[in-house]
Every structure is written in C-alpha cells, then in structure tokens.
PDB file of C-alpha atoms in Angstrom:
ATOM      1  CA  UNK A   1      20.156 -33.833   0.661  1.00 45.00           C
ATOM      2  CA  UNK A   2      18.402 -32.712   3.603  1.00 42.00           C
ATOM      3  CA  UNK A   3      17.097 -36.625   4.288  1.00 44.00           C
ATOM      4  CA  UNK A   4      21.063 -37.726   4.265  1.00 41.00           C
ATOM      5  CA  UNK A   5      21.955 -34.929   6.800  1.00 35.00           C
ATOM      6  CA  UNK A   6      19.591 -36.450   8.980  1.00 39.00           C
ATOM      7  CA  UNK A   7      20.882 -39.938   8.175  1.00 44.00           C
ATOM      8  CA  UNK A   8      24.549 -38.892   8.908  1.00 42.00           C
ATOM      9  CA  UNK A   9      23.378 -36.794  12.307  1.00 36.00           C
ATOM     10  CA  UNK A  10      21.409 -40.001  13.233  1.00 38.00           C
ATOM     11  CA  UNK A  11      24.482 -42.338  12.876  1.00 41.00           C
ATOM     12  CA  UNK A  12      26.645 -39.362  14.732  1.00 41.00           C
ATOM     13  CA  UNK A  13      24.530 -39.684  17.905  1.00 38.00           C
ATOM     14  CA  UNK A  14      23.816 -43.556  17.786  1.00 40.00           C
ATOM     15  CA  UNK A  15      20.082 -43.659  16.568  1.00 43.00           C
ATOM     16  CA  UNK A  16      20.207 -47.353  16.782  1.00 42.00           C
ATOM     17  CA  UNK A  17      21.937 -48.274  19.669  1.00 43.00           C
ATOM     18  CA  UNK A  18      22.560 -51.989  20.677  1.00 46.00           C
ATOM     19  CA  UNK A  19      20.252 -53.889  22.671  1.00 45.00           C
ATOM     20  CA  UNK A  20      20.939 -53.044  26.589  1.00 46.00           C
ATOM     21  CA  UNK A  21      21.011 -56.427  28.665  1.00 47.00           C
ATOM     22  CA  UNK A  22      19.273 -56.966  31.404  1.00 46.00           C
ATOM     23  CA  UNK A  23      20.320 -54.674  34.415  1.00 47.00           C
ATOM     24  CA  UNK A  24      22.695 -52.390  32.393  1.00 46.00           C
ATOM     25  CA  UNK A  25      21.526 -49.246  32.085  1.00 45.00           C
ATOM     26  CA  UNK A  26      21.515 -48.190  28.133  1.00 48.00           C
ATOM     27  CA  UNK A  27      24.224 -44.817  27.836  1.00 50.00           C
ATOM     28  CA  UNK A  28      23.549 -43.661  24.135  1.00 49.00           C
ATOM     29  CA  UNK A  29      20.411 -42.451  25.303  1.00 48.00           C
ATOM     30  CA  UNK A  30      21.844 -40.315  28.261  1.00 47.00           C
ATOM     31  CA  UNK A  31      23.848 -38.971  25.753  1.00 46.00           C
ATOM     32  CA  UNK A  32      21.283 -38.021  23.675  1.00 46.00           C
ATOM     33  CA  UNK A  33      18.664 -35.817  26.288  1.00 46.00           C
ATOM     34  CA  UNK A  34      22.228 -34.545  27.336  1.00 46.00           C
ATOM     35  CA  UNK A  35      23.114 -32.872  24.234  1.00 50.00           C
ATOM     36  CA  UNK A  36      20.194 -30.440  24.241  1.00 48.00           C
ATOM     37  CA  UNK A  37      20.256 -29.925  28.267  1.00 49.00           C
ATOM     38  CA  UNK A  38      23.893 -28.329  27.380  1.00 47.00           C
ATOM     39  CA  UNK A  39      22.971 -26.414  24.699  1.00 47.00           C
ATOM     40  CA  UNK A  40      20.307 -24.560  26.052  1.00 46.00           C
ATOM     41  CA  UNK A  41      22.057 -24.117  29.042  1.00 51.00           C
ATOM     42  CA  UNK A  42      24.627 -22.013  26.771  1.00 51.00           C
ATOM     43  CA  UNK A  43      22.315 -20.393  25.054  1.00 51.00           C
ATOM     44  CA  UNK A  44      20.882 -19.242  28.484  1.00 52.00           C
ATOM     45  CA  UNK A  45      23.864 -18.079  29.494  1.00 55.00           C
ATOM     46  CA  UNK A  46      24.794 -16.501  25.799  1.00 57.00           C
ATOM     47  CA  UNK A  47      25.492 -12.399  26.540  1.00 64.00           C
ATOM     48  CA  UNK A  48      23.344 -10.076  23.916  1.00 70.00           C
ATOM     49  CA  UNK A  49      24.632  -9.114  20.556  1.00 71.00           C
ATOM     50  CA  UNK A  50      26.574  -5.890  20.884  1.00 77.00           C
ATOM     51  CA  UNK A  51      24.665  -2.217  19.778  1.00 77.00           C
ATOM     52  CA  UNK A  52      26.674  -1.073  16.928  1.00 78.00           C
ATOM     53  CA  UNK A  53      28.579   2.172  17.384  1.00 84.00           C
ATOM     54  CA  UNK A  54      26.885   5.817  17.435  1.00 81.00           C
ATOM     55  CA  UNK A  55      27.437   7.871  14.404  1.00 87.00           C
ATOM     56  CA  UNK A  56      30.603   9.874  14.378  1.00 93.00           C
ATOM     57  CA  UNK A  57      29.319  13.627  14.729  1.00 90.00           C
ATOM     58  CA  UNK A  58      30.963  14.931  11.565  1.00 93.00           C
ATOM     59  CA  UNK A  59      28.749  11.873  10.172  1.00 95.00           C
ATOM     60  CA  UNK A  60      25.596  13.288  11.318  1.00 97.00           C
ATOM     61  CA  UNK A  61      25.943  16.717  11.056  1.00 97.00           C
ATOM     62  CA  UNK A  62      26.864  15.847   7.142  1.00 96.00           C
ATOM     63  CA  UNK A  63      23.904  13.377   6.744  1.00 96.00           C
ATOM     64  CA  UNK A  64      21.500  16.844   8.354  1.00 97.00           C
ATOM     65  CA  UNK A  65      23.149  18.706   5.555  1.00 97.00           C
ATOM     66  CA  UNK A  66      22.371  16.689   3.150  1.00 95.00           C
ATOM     67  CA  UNK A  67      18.725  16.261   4.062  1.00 95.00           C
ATOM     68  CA  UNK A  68      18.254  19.905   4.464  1.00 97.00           C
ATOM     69  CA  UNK A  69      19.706  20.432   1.329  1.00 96.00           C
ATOM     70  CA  UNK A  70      17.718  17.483  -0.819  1.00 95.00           C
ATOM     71  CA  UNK A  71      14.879  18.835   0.641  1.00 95.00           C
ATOM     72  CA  UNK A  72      16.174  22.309  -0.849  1.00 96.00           C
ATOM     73  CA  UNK A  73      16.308  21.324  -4.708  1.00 95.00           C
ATOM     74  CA  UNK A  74      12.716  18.982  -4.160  1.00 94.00           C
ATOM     75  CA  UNK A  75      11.070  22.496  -3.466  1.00 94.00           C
ATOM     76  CA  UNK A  76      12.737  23.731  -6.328  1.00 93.00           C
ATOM     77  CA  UNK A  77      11.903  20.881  -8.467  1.00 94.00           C
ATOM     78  CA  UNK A  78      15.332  19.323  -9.002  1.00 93.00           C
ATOM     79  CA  UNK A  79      16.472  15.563  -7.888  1.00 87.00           C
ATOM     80  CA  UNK A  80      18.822  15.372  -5.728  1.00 84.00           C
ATOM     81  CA  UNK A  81      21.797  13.696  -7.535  1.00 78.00           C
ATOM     82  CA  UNK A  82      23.050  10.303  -6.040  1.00 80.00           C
ATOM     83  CA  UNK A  83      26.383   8.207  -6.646  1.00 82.00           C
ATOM     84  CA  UNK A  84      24.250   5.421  -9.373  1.00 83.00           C
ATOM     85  CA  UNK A  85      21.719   7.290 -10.620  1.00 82.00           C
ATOM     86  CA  UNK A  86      21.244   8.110 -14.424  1.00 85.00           C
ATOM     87  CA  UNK A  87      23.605  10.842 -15.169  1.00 85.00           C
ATOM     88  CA  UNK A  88      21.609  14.059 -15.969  1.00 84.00           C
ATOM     89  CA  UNK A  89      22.090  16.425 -19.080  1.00 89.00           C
ATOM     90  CA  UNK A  90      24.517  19.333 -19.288  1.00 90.00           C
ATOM     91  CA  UNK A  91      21.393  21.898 -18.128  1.00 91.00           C
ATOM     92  CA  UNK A  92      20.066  19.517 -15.446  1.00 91.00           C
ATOM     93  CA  UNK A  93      23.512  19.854 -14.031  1.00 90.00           C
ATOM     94  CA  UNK A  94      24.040  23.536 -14.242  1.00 93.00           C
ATOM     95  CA  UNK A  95      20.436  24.283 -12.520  1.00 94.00           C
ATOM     96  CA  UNK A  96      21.341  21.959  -9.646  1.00 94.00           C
ATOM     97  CA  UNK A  97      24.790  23.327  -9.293  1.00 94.00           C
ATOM     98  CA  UNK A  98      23.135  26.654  -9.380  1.00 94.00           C
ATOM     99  CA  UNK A  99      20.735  26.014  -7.121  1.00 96.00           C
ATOM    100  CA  UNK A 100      23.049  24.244  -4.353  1.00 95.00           C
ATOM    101  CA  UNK A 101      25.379  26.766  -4.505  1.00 94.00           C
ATOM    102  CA  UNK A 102      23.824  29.802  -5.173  1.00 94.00           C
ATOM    103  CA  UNK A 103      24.996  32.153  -8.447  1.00 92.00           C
ATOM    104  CA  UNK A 104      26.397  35.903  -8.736  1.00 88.00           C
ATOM    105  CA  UNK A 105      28.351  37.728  -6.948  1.00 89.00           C
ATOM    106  CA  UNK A 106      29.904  35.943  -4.026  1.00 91.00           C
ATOM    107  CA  UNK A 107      28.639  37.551  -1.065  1.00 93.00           C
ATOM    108  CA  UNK A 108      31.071  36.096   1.777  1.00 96.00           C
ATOM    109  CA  UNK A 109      34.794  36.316   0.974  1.00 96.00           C
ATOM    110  CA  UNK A 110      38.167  36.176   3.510  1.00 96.00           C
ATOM    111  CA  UNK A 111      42.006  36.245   2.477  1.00 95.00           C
ATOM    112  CA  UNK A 112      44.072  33.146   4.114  1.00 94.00           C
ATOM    113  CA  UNK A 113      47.664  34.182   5.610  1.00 90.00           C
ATOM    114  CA  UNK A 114      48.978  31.903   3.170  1.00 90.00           C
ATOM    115  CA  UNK A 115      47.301  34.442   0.457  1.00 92.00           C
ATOM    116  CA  UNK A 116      44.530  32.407  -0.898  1.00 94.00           C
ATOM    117  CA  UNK A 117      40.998  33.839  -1.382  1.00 96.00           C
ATOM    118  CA  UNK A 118      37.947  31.354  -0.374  1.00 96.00           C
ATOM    119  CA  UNK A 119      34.539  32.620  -1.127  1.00 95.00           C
ATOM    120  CA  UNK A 120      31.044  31.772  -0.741  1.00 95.00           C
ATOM    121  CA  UNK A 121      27.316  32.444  -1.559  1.00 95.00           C
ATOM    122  CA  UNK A 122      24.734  33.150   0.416  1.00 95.00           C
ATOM    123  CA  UNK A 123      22.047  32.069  -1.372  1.00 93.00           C
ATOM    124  CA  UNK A 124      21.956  28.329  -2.479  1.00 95.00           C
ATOM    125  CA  UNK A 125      20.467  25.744  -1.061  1.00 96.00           C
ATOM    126  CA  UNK A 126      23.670  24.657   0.773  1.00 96.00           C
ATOM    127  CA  UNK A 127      23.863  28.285   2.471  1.00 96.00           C
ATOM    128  CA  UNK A 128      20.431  28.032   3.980  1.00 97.00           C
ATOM    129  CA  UNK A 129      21.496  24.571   5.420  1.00 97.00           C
ATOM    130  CA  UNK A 130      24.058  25.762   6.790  1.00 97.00           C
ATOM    131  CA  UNK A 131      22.183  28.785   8.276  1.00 97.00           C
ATOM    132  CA  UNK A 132      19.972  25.997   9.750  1.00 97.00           C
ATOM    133  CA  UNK A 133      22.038  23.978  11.669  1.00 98.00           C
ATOM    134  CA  UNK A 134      25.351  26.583  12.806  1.00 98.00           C
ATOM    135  CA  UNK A 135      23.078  30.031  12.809  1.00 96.00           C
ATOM    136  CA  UNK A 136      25.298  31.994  11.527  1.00 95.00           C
ATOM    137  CA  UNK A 137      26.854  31.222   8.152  1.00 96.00           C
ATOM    138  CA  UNK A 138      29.121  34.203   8.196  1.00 96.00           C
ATOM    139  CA  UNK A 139      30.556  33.249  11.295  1.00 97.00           C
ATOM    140  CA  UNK A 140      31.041  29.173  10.480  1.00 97.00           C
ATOM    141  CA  UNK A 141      32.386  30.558   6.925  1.00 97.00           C
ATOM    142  CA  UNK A 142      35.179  32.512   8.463  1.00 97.00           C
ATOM    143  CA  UNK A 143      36.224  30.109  11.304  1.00 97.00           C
ATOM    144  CA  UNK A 144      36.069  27.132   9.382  1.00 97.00           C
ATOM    145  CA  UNK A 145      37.670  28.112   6.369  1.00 97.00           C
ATOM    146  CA  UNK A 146      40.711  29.302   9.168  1.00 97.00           C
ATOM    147  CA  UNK A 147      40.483  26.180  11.447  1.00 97.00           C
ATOM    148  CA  UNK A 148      40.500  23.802   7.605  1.00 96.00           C
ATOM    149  CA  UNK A 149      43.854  26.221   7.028  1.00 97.00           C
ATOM    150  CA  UNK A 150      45.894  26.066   9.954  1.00 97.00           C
ATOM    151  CA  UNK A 151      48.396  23.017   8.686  1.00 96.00           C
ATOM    152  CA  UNK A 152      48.838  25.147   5.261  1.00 96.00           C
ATOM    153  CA  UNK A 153      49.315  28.357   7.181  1.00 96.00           C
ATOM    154  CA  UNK A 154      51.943  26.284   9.534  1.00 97.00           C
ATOM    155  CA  UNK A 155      54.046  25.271   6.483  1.00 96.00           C
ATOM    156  CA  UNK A 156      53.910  28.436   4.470  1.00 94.00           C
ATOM    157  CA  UNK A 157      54.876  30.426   7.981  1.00 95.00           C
ATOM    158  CA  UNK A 158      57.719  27.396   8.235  1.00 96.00           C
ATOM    159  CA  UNK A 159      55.783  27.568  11.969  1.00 97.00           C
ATOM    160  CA  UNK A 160      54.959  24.229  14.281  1.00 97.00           C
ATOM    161  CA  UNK A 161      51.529  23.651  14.099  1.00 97.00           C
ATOM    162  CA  UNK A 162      50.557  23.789  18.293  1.00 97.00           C
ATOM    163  CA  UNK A 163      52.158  27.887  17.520  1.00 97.00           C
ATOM    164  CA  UNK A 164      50.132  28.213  14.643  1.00 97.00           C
ATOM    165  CA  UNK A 165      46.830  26.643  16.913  1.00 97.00           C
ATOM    166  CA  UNK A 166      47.439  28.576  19.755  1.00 98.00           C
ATOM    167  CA  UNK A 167      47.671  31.878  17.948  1.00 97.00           C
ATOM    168  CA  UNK A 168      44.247  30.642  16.403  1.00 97.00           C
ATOM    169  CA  UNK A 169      42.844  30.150  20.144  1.00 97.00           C
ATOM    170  CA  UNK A 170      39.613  32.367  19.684  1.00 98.00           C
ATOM    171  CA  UNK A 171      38.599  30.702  16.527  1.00 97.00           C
ATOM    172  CA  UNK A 172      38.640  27.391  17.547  1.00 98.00           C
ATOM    173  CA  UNK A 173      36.881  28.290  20.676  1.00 98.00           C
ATOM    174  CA  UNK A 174      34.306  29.484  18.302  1.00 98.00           C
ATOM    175  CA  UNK A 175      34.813  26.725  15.875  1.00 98.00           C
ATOM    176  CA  UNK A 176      33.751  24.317  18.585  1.00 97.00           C
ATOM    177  CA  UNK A 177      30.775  26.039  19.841  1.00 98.00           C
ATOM    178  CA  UNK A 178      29.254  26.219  16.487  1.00 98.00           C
ATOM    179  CA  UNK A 179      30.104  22.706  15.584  1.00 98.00           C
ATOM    180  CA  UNK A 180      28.130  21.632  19.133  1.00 98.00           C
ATOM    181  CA  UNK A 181      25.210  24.054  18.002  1.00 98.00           C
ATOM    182  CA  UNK A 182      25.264  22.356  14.381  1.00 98.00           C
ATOM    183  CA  UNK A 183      25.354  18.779  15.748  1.00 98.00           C
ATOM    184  CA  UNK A 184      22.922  19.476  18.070  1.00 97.00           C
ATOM    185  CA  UNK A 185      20.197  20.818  15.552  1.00 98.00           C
ATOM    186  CA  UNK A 186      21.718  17.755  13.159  1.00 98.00           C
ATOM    187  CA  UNK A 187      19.958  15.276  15.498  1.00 96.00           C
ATOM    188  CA  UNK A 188      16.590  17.437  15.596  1.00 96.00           C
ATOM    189  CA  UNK A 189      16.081  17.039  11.987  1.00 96.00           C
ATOM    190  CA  UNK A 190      17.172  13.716  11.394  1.00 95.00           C
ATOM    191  CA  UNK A 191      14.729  12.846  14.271  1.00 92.00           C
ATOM    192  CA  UNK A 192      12.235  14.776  12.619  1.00 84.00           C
ATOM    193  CA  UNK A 193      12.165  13.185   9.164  1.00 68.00           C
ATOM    194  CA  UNK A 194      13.182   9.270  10.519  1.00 62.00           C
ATOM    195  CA  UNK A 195      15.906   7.248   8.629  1.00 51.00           C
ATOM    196  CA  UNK A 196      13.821   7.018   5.143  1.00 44.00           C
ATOM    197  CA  UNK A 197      13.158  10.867   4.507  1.00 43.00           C
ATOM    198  CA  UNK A 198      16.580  11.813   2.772  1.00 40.00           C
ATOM    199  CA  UNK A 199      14.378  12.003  -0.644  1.00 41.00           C
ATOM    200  CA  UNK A 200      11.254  13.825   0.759  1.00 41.00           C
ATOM    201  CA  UNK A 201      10.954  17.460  -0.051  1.00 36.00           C
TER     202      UNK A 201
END
C-alpha cells in the first residue's frame, strides 16, 4: 500500500518528466523545490494551538472536595467509590455512606420559608471537607442551603425572583465570600497533590 501511495504521489508531481531540449529550461522541477518552499513557509507562519479553557470554579472547588474527601475514607480504610468500579456489598455501602456523611443526630439543622427542614452532620468525611476549604461549615450550611432555595421560596411566596434576591442581600454577600475563600483553598490542594492524587490517602 504504502509503495503505491508513493507511486500515485510520484505521477501527481511528474517524477518522470519529458526530456527538456536544448535551451528550454525544464518547469516540473521548479515545481517540485516549490512545493516544499510553500509549505514551510505556512507552517512558519502557522499561529500556536489554542490553551484549552480554565476550569469553571464550581468545577474545581468540587474536584478539592472530592480529593479531600477520598482522602477521608483512605484513612479510614474504605475505597472511594467510582462511576465503573465493582459494585460493593450492602455493608461496604453503609460504612462508606456512614463515613461520608457522618451518623446520629444531625447536628446542623434550618427551616426554609417554604417550610422544608434541611439538615446536616458534622462529622463525616464530607463535613471536614467542607470545614477545609469554606471555614466555617455552619455558616456555608445556612447560606447555601438559602441561596440553593431562593427560586422555590419565589414561587411558594408567588414573589419575582430579583424581590426574593434582594431581600436575601446579606446572604449572598456572604455566599460569595465563602465561595471565593473555598475556591481559593480548592486550588491549594489540588496544587498540592498534582493531577494523579485523587486516589492517595
């Protein structure tokens, strides 16, 4: 195959050109140095590939997470569990659940306007990540469980949403400041472990 490329590419740039006579000046040939004079002149002139887009920051914080908390279950000696891997037993299971999301009595608790009742522990493995990159989980519990509830809140207060936002000024304020805090101690840890780590302990 590869010898009848080169047969065809020969014939397609005149390999065996006629016989020049005397005082003409043979223009196959010309056309042959020619063809690599232009193409390195556009590959010289060829801009550099594009850098592919930074991570979205909800994208990094949740990769730091997810580190932090892999790292979490290793220490207790529990795998991770990954979309593909061999499904684990019923126990395996309920000790990783347990151990991601804590067990007992939930310690942090706040009624919506709309009259739902989220709630949270303090002690899994998913707690203490959280404690590592916002600071304070009490405070990102509260104002992101309101700032994830505002468009429910609008519609059960038959309010328009900018109302509902601008009542909730403070806590997105707050919101945001934690969310800076969390992204920028996201980057720290992904740094710290390089793009390989997500396993290590």
């Amino acid at each position: 195959m590869a010898r009848g490329l080169a047969h065809r590419l020969a014939g397609s740039l005149g390999r065996h050109p006629a016989p020049p006579t005397p005082g003409s000046l043979p223009m196959r040939p010309h056309a042959l140095v020619c063809v690599p004079f232009l193409l390195l002149a556009a590959a010289g002139c060829a801009s550099p590939a594009p850098r592919p887009p930074a991570p979205a920051p909800d994208d990094v914080v949740r990769a730091a997470q997810q580190r932090l908390t892999d790292r979490c279950l290793a220490r207790r000696g529990l795998t991770p569990p990954r979309p593909g891997d061999r499904p684990p037993s019923t126990a395996e299971r309920d000790r990783v659940a347990r151990a991601l999301f804590g067990t007992g009595r939930t310690e942090l608790s706040l009624r919506l306007s709309t009259g739902h009742v989220v709630r949270a522990h303090t002690d899994g493995c998913l707690a203490a990540a959280q404690r590592a990159l916002y600071g304070d989980q009490k405070r990102w519990f509260r104002v992101s469980t309101v700032v994830n509830n505002l468009e429910p809140e609008a519609a059960a207060a038959h309010r328009p949403l900018p109302e509902v936002r601008a009542a909730h000024r403070a806590d997105l304020t707050t919101w945001r400041q934690l969310r800076a805090r969390a992204l920028k101690n996201a980057e720290a840890v992904l740094r710290e472990d390089g793009p390989t780590a997500s396993r290590k302990p």
